[in-house]
Amino acid sequence: MVDNKKQFGSKGYLMKNDSLKGQYRINEQIRAKEVRIVSDEVEPMVYPISQALKMAEEKGLDLVEISPNAQPPVCRIIDYSKFLYQLKKRQKEQKAKQVKVNVKEIRFGPQTDDHDYNFKLKHAKGFLEDGDKVKAYVFFKGRSILFKEQGEVLLLRFANDLEDYAKVDQMPVLEGKRMTIQLSPKKKEGTPKKPAAPKPAAPKPADKAAEE
């Protein structure tokens, strides 16, 4: 087998700059004396490393170590560049499935008036409808910490006014000069289908006797 397959896949693609290079040993880089082959190309079983390398070479493919900690290590006979492509594709698909959740912060004072409260409540509804979490907090400045009970009442009122939009992840908790509550958007349920309107009954044929 050609030594430069340590850096090249069986098709001759240079792997030096690949982000996944180094995560998997291939060909002569594999140090085990015997390996378990898992492949559609050959019968799955344990082979001496020399035989496994020879089988890969005869097929014009690479021996790729996919589970180095197994006893013996598990390998696949596959083109290394194709193997990396499949990994990248799988990672991309998994990343696409991950939903990014933003956390929007809303700040209150312990004596927030109704106008300011309603303005921030409206914004919170918008955030939750967009799928964002909301972290609302009351900031106590100086001696206003004396109104911490008032701040807790405000946050509980806030959560209650949003009960149709959110669920409470964390009840009000005092951290330093902040009392915080955290809310997550409720899952939107599918709109129930309206029952189909009954079709009008077909007119009955006129009675011949009546026509006469």
PDB file of C-alpha atoms in Angstrom:
ATOM      1  CA  MET A   1       0.000   0.000   0.000  1.00  0.00           C
ATOM      2  CA  VAL A   2       1.220   3.482  -0.820  1.00  0.00           C
ATOM      3  CA  ASP A   3       2.449   5.438   2.192  1.00  0.00           C
ATOM      4  CA  ASN A   4       0.975   8.737   1.057  1.00  0.00           C
ATOM      5  CA  LYS A   5      -2.506   7.355   1.811  1.00  0.00           C
ATOM      6  CA  LYS A   6      -1.797   8.583   5.324  1.00  0.00           C
ATOM      7  CA  GLN A   7      -2.497  12.077   4.007  1.00  0.00           C
ATOM      8  CA  PHE A   8      -4.635  11.275   0.984  1.00  0.00           C
ATOM      9  CA  GLY A   9      -7.895   9.383   0.625  1.00  0.00           C
ATOM     10  CA  SER A  10      -8.094   6.479  -1.787  1.00  0.00           C
ATOM     11  CA  LYS A  11      -9.197   8.871  -4.542  1.00  0.00           C
ATOM     12  CA  GLY A  12      -6.196  11.107  -3.998  1.00  0.00           C
ATOM     13  CA  TYR A  13      -7.932  14.008  -2.238  1.00  0.00           C
ATOM     14  CA  LEU A  14      -5.607  15.892   0.102  1.00  0.00           C
ATOM     15  CA  MET A  15      -6.960  15.842   3.678  1.00  0.00           C
ATOM     16  CA  LYS A  16      -4.424  18.197   5.245  1.00  0.00           C
ATOM     17  CA  ASN A  17      -6.744  21.210   5.498  1.00  0.00           C
ATOM     18  CA  ASP A  18      -9.912  19.317   6.350  1.00  0.00           C
ATOM     19  CA  SER A  19     -11.497  20.364   9.653  1.00  0.00           C
ATOM     20  CA  LEU A  20     -12.209  16.711  10.537  1.00  0.00           C
ATOM     21  CA  LYS A  21      -8.675  15.541   9.780  1.00  0.00           C
ATOM     22  CA  GLY A  22      -7.012  13.989  12.799  1.00  0.00           C
ATOM     23  CA  GLN A  23     -10.243  12.788  14.378  1.00  0.00           C
ATOM     24  CA  TYR A  24     -10.007   9.419  12.640  1.00  0.00           C
ATOM     25  CA  ARG A  25      -7.030   7.201  11.892  1.00  0.00           C
ATOM     26  CA  ILE A  26      -6.890   5.717   8.413  1.00  0.00           C
ATOM     27  CA  ASN A  27      -4.843   2.966   6.763  1.00  0.00           C
ATOM     28  CA  GLU A  28      -1.305   2.646   8.215  1.00  0.00           C
ATOM     29  CA  GLN A  29      -2.120   5.130  10.984  1.00  0.00           C
ATOM     30  CA  ILE A  30      -4.192   2.404  12.709  1.00  0.00           C
ATOM     31  CA  ARG A  31      -2.028   0.817  15.414  1.00  0.00           C
ATOM     32  CA  ALA A  32      -4.159  -2.150  16.505  1.00  0.00           C
ATOM     33  CA  LYS A  33      -3.026  -5.694  15.632  1.00  0.00           C
ATOM     34  CA  GLU A  34      -6.568  -6.682  14.666  1.00  0.00           C
ATOM     35  CA  VAL A  35      -9.776  -4.785  13.908  1.00  0.00           C
ATOM     36  CA  ARG A  36     -13.486  -5.468  13.579  1.00  0.00           C
ATOM     37  CA  ILE A  37     -14.727  -4.572  10.111  1.00  0.00           C
ATOM     38  CA  VAL A  38     -18.227  -3.127   9.748  1.00  0.00           C
ATOM     39  CA  SER A  39     -18.899  -2.735   6.059  1.00  0.00           C
ATOM     40  CA  ASP A  40     -21.262  -3.619   3.249  1.00  0.00           C
ATOM     41  CA  GLU A  41     -18.222  -4.571   1.198  1.00  0.00           C
ATOM     42  CA  VAL A  42     -17.030  -7.510   3.331  1.00  0.00           C
ATOM     43  CA  GLU A  43     -18.365  -9.905   5.951  1.00  0.00           C
ATOM     44  CA  PRO A  44     -18.462  -8.175   9.376  1.00  0.00           C
ATOM     45  CA  MET A  45     -15.930  -9.900  11.631  1.00  0.00           C
ATOM     46  CA  VAL A  46     -12.517  -9.470  13.280  1.00  0.00           C
ATOM     47  CA  TYR A  47      -9.526  -9.433  10.901  1.00  0.00           C
ATOM     48  CA  PRO A  48      -5.766  -9.062  11.429  1.00  0.00           C
ATOM     49  CA  ILE A  49      -4.779  -5.480  10.559  1.00  0.00           C
ATOM     50  CA  SER A  50      -2.598  -6.666   7.669  1.00  0.00           C
ATOM     51  CA  GLN A  51      -5.532  -8.505   6.094  1.00  0.00           C
ATOM     52  CA  ALA A  52      -7.898  -5.567   6.659  1.00  0.00           C
ATOM     53  CA  LEU A  53      -5.457  -3.172   4.971  1.00  0.00           C
ATOM     54  CA  LYS A  54      -5.031  -5.566   2.062  1.00  0.00           C
ATOM     55  CA  MET A  55      -8.810  -5.858   1.578  1.00  0.00           C
ATOM     56  CA  ALA A  56      -9.176  -2.075   1.533  1.00  0.00           C
ATOM     57  CA  GLU A  57      -6.331  -1.706  -0.954  1.00  0.00           C
ATOM     58  CA  GLU A  58      -7.760  -4.378  -3.267  1.00  0.00           C
ATOM     59  CA  LYS A  59     -11.035  -2.454  -3.395  1.00  0.00           C
ATOM     60  CA  GLY A  60      -9.303   0.885  -3.952  1.00  0.00           C
ATOM     61  CA  LEU A  61     -10.726   2.161  -0.666  1.00  0.00           C
ATOM     62  CA  ASP A  62      -9.481   3.199   2.776  1.00  0.00           C
ATOM     63  CA  LEU A  63      -9.556   1.488   6.150  1.00  0.00           C
ATOM     64  CA  VAL A  64     -11.090   4.060   8.518  1.00  0.00           C
ATOM     65  CA  GLU A  65     -11.058   3.577  12.304  1.00  0.00           C
ATOM     66  CA  ILE A  66     -14.498   4.752  13.496  1.00  0.00           C
ATOM     67  CA  SER A  67     -14.479   3.434  17.079  1.00  0.00           C
ATOM     68  CA  PRO A  68     -10.926   3.388  18.476  1.00  0.00           C
ATOM     69  CA  ASN A  69     -11.931   2.570  22.075  1.00  0.00           C
ATOM     70  CA  ALA A  70     -13.738  -0.667  21.212  1.00  0.00           C
ATOM     71  CA  GLN A  71     -11.980  -3.998  21.751  1.00  0.00           C
ATOM     72  CA  PRO A  72     -10.860  -4.553  19.066  1.00  0.00           C
ATOM     73  CA  PRO A  73     -11.238  -1.157  17.327  1.00  0.00           C
ATOM     74  CA  VAL A  74     -14.076  -0.930  14.793  1.00  0.00           C
ATOM     75  CA  CYS A  75     -13.212   0.072  11.223  1.00  0.00           C
ATOM     76  CA  ARG A  76     -15.005   0.669   7.949  1.00  0.00           C
ATOM     77  CA  ILE A  77     -13.760   0.059   4.444  1.00  0.00           C
ATOM     78  CA  ILE A  78     -14.801   3.193   2.584  1.00  0.00           C
ATOM     79  CA  ASP A  79     -13.348   6.027   0.549  1.00  0.00           C
ATOM     80  CA  TYR A  80     -12.068   8.467   3.183  1.00  0.00           C
ATOM     81  CA  SER A  81     -13.215  11.569   1.312  1.00  0.00           C
ATOM     82  CA  LYS A  82     -16.716  10.074   1.012  1.00  0.00           C
ATOM     83  CA  PHE A  83     -16.638   9.209   4.717  1.00  0.00           C
ATOM     84  CA  LEU A  84     -15.813  12.829   5.626  1.00  0.00           C
ATOM     85  CA  TYR A  85     -18.497  14.116   3.274  1.00  0.00           C
ATOM     86  CA  GLN A  86     -21.116  11.935   4.969  1.00  0.00           C
ATOM     87  CA  LEU A  87     -20.008  13.189   8.396  1.00  0.00           C
ATOM     88  CA  LYS A  88     -20.201  16.828   7.327  1.00  0.00           C
ATOM     89  CA  LYS A  89     -23.625  16.290   5.783  1.00  0.00           C
ATOM     90  CA  ARG A  90     -24.907  14.652   8.980  1.00  0.00           C
ATOM     91  CA  GLN A  91     -23.512  17.469  11.126  1.00  0.00           C
ATOM     92  CA  LYS A  92     -25.119  20.063   8.863  1.00  0.00           C
ATOM     93  CA  GLU A  93     -28.499  18.313   9.096  1.00  0.00           C
ATOM     94  CA  GLN A  94     -28.273  18.128  12.892  1.00  0.00           C
ATOM     95  CA  LYS A  95     -27.322  21.800  13.093  1.00  0.00           C
ATOM     96  CA  ALA A  96     -30.274  22.743  10.892  1.00  0.00           C
ATOM     97  CA  LYS A  97     -32.625  20.899  13.261  1.00  0.00           C
ATOM     98  CA  GLN A  98     -31.382  22.805  16.267  1.00  0.00           C
ATOM     99  CA  VAL A  99     -33.740  25.682  17.038  1.00  0.00           C
ATOM    100  CA  LYS A 100     -31.977  28.760  18.316  1.00  0.00           C
ATOM    101  CA  VAL A 101     -33.851  30.243  21.278  1.00  0.00           C
ATOM    102  CA  ASN A 102     -33.245  33.872  22.148  1.00  0.00           C
ATOM    103  CA  VAL A 103     -33.830  35.293  25.606  1.00  0.00           C
ATOM    104  CA  LYS A 104     -35.279  38.799  25.677  1.00  0.00           C
ATOM    105  CA  GLU A 105     -34.881  40.847  28.837  1.00  0.00           C
ATOM    106  CA  ILE A 106     -37.503  43.255  30.147  1.00  0.00           C
ATOM    107  CA  ARG A 107     -36.680  45.575  33.016  1.00  0.00           C
ATOM    108  CA  PHE A 108     -39.096  47.040  35.527  1.00  0.00           C
ATOM    109  CA  GLY A 109     -38.709  49.358  38.462  1.00  0.00           C
ATOM    110  CA  PRO A 110     -40.411  48.441  41.754  1.00  0.00           C
ATOM    111  CA  GLN A 111     -42.958  51.239  41.207  1.00  0.00           C
ATOM    112  CA  THR A 112     -43.592  50.901  37.472  1.00  0.00           C
ATOM    113  CA  ASP A 113     -46.745  52.770  36.430  1.00  0.00           C
ATOM    114  CA  ASP A 114     -49.550  51.167  34.415  1.00  0.00           C
ATOM    115  CA  HIS A 115     -48.626  52.888  31.148  1.00  0.00           C
ATOM    116  CA  ASP A 116     -45.030  51.597  31.234  1.00  0.00           C
ATOM    117  CA  TYR A 117     -46.212  48.182  32.439  1.00  0.00           C
ATOM    118  CA  ASN A 118     -48.686  47.763  29.561  1.00  0.00           C
ATOM    119  CA  PHE A 119     -46.086  48.937  27.036  1.00  0.00           C
ATOM    120  CA  LYS A 120     -43.627  46.257  28.218  1.00  0.00           C
ATOM    121  CA  LEU A 121     -46.367  43.633  28.452  1.00  0.00           C
ATOM    122  CA  LYS A 122     -47.172  44.231  24.767  1.00  0.00           C
ATOM    123  CA  HIS A 123     -43.509  43.767  23.832  1.00  0.00           C
ATOM    124  CA  ALA A 124     -43.324  40.561  25.890  1.00  0.00           C
ATOM    125  CA  LYS A 125     -46.310  39.129  24.009  1.00  0.00           C
ATOM    126  CA  GLY A 126     -44.558  39.876  20.726  1.00  0.00           C
ATOM    127  CA  PHE A 127     -41.348  38.177  21.875  1.00  0.00           C
ATOM    128  CA  LEU A 128     -43.216  35.076  23.026  1.00  0.00           C
ATOM    129  CA  GLU A 129     -45.206  34.857  19.794  1.00  0.00           C
ATOM    130  CA  ASP A 130     -41.878  34.911  17.921  1.00  0.00           C
ATOM    131  CA  GLY A 131     -40.712  31.910  19.977  1.00  0.00           C
ATOM    132  CA  ASP A 132     -38.322  33.819  22.247  1.00  0.00           C
ATOM    133  CA  LYS A 133     -37.999  33.349  25.992  1.00  0.00           C
ATOM    134  CA  VAL A 134     -38.609  36.336  28.240  1.00  0.00           C
ATOM    135  CA  LYS A 135     -36.550  37.166  31.304  1.00  0.00           C
ATOM    136  CA  ALA A 136     -38.265  39.940  33.220  1.00  0.00           C
ATOM    137  CA  TYR A 137     -36.688  41.537  36.258  1.00  0.00           C
ATOM    138  CA  VAL A 138     -37.246  44.303  38.751  1.00  0.00           C
ATOM    139  CA  PHE A 139     -34.124  46.314  39.488  1.00  0.00           C
ATOM    140  CA  PHE A 140     -33.886  47.711  42.999  1.00  0.00           C
ATOM    141  CA  LYS A 141     -31.776  50.849  43.179  1.00  0.00           C
ATOM    142  CA  GLY A 142     -30.533  52.069  46.547  1.00  0.00           C
ATOM    143  CA  ARG A 143     -33.188  51.984  49.248  1.00  0.00           C
ATOM    144  CA  SER A 144     -35.841  50.695  46.814  1.00  0.00           C
ATOM    145  CA  ILE A 145     -34.812  47.180  47.943  1.00  0.00           C
ATOM    146  CA  LEU A 146     -37.333  47.852  50.744  1.00  0.00           C
ATOM    147  CA  PHE A 147     -40.023  47.326  48.077  1.00  0.00           C
ATOM    148  CA  LYS A 148     -38.946  43.800  47.147  1.00  0.00           C
ATOM    149  CA  GLU A 149     -42.395  42.392  48.032  1.00  0.00           C
ATOM    150  CA  GLN A 150     -43.911  44.949  45.666  1.00  0.00           C
ATOM    151  CA  GLY A 151     -41.494  43.817  42.960  1.00  0.00           C
ATOM    152  CA  GLU A 152     -42.507  40.181  43.453  1.00  0.00           C
ATOM    153  CA  VAL A 153     -46.192  41.080  43.135  1.00  0.00           C
ATOM    154  CA  LEU A 154     -45.437  42.941  39.891  1.00  0.00           C
ATOM    155  CA  LEU A 155     -43.612  39.956  38.364  1.00  0.00           C
ATOM    156  CA  LEU A 156     -46.360  37.536  39.362  1.00  0.00           C
ATOM    157  CA  ARG A 157     -48.913  39.874  37.813  1.00  0.00           C
ATOM    158  CA  PHE A 158     -46.771  39.971  34.672  1.00  0.00           C
ATOM    159  CA  ALA A 159     -46.708  36.155  34.488  1.00  0.00           C
ATOM    160  CA  ASN A 160     -50.456  35.981  35.089  1.00  0.00           C
ATOM    161  CA  ASP A 161     -51.170  38.487  32.290  1.00  0.00           C
ATOM    162  CA  LEU A 162     -49.096  36.320  29.937  1.00  0.00           C
ATOM    163  CA  GLU A 163     -50.609  32.959  30.902  1.00  0.00           C
ATOM    164  CA  ASP A 164     -52.110  32.535  27.416  1.00  0.00           C
ATOM    165  CA  TYR A 165     -48.698  33.093  25.825  1.00  0.00           C
ATOM    166  CA  ALA A 166     -46.154  31.633  28.238  1.00  0.00           C
ATOM    167  CA  LYS A 167     -45.359  29.143  30.955  1.00  0.00           C
ATOM    168  CA  VAL A 168     -43.238  30.029  33.973  1.00  0.00           C
ATOM    169  CA  ASP A 169     -39.775  28.447  33.937  1.00  0.00           C
ATOM    170  CA  GLN A 170     -38.623  30.137  37.133  1.00  0.00           C
ATOM    171  CA  MET A 171     -40.673  31.865  39.806  1.00  0.00           C
ATOM    172  CA  PRO A 172     -39.457  35.256  41.075  1.00  0.00           C
ATOM    173  CA  VAL A 173     -36.051  34.959  42.723  1.00  0.00           C
ATOM    174  CA  LEU A 174     -33.909  37.727  44.219  1.00  0.00           C
ATOM    175  CA  GLU A 175     -30.322  37.840  42.973  1.00  0.00           C
ATOM    176  CA  GLY A 176     -28.413  40.808  44.369  1.00  0.00           C
ATOM    177  CA  LYS A 177     -30.357  43.909  43.312  1.00  0.00           C
ATOM    178  CA  ARG A 178     -32.490  42.018  40.793  1.00  0.00           C
ATOM    179  CA  MET A 179     -35.635  39.975  41.235  1.00  0.00           C
ATOM    180  CA  THR A 180     -36.084  37.819  38.145  1.00  0.00           C
ATOM    181  CA  ILE A 181     -38.757  35.642  36.578  1.00  0.00           C
ATOM    182  CA  GLN A 182     -38.269  33.602  33.405  1.00  0.00           C
ATOM    183  CA  LEU A 183     -40.960  32.619  30.915  1.00  0.00           C
ATOM    184  CA  SER A 184     -41.024  30.313  27.886  1.00  0.00           C
ATOM    185  CA  PRO A 185     -43.469  30.487  24.994  1.00  0.00           C
ATOM    186  CA  LYS A 186     -46.286  27.983  25.047  1.00  0.00           C
ATOM    187  CA  LYS A 187     -46.388  25.572  22.147  1.00  0.00           C
ATOM    188  CA  LYS A 188     -48.906  26.636  19.590  1.00  0.00           C
ATOM    189  CA  GLU A 189     -51.637  24.086  19.212  1.00  0.00           C
ATOM    190  CA  GLY A 190     -53.085  23.417  15.798  1.00  0.00           C
ATOM    191  CA  THR A 191     -56.255  25.283  15.038  1.00  0.00           C
ATOM    192  CA  PRO A 192     -59.135  22.816  15.336  1.00  0.00           C
ATOM    193  CA  LYS A 193     -60.849  22.153  12.078  1.00  0.00           C
ATOM    194  CA  LYS A 194     -64.356  23.481  11.771  1.00  0.00           C
ATOM    195  CA  PRO A 195     -66.966  20.794  11.110  1.00  0.00           C
ATOM    196  CA  ALA A 196     -67.993  20.740   7.492  1.00  0.00           C
ATOM    197  CA  ALA A 197     -71.314  22.414   6.810  1.00  0.00           C
ATOM    198  CA  PRO A 198     -74.032  19.872   6.020  1.00  0.00           C
ATOM    199  CA  LYS A 199     -74.799  19.633   2.337  1.00  0.00           C
ATOM    200  CA  PRO A 200     -78.317  20.784   1.398  1.00  0.00           C
ATOM    201  CA  ALA A 201     -80.642  17.868   0.747  1.00  0.00           C
ATOM    202  CA  ALA A 202     -81.319  17.168  -2.912  1.00  0.00           C
ATOM    203  CA  PRO A 203     -84.834  18.254  -3.909  1.00  0.00           C
ATOM    204  CA  LYS A 204     -87.266  15.374  -4.098  1.00  0.00           C
ATOM    205  CA  PRO A 205     -88.854  14.732  -7.468  1.00  0.00           C
ATOM    206  CA  ALA A 206     -92.274  16.349  -7.740  1.00  0.00           C
ATOM    207  CA  ASP A 207     -95.235  14.035  -7.213  1.00  0.00           C
ATOM    208  CA  LYS A 208     -96.799  13.220 -10.584  1.00  0.00           C
ATOM    209  CA  ALA A 209    -100.266  13.278  -9.118  1.00  0.00           C
ATOM    210  CA  ALA A 210     -99.658  16.767  -7.767  1.00  0.00           C
ATOM    211  CA  GLU A 211     -98.468  17.909 -11.189  1.00  0.00           C
ATOM    212  CA  GLU A 212    -101.648  16.650 -12.754  1.00  0.00           C
TER     213      GLU A 212
END
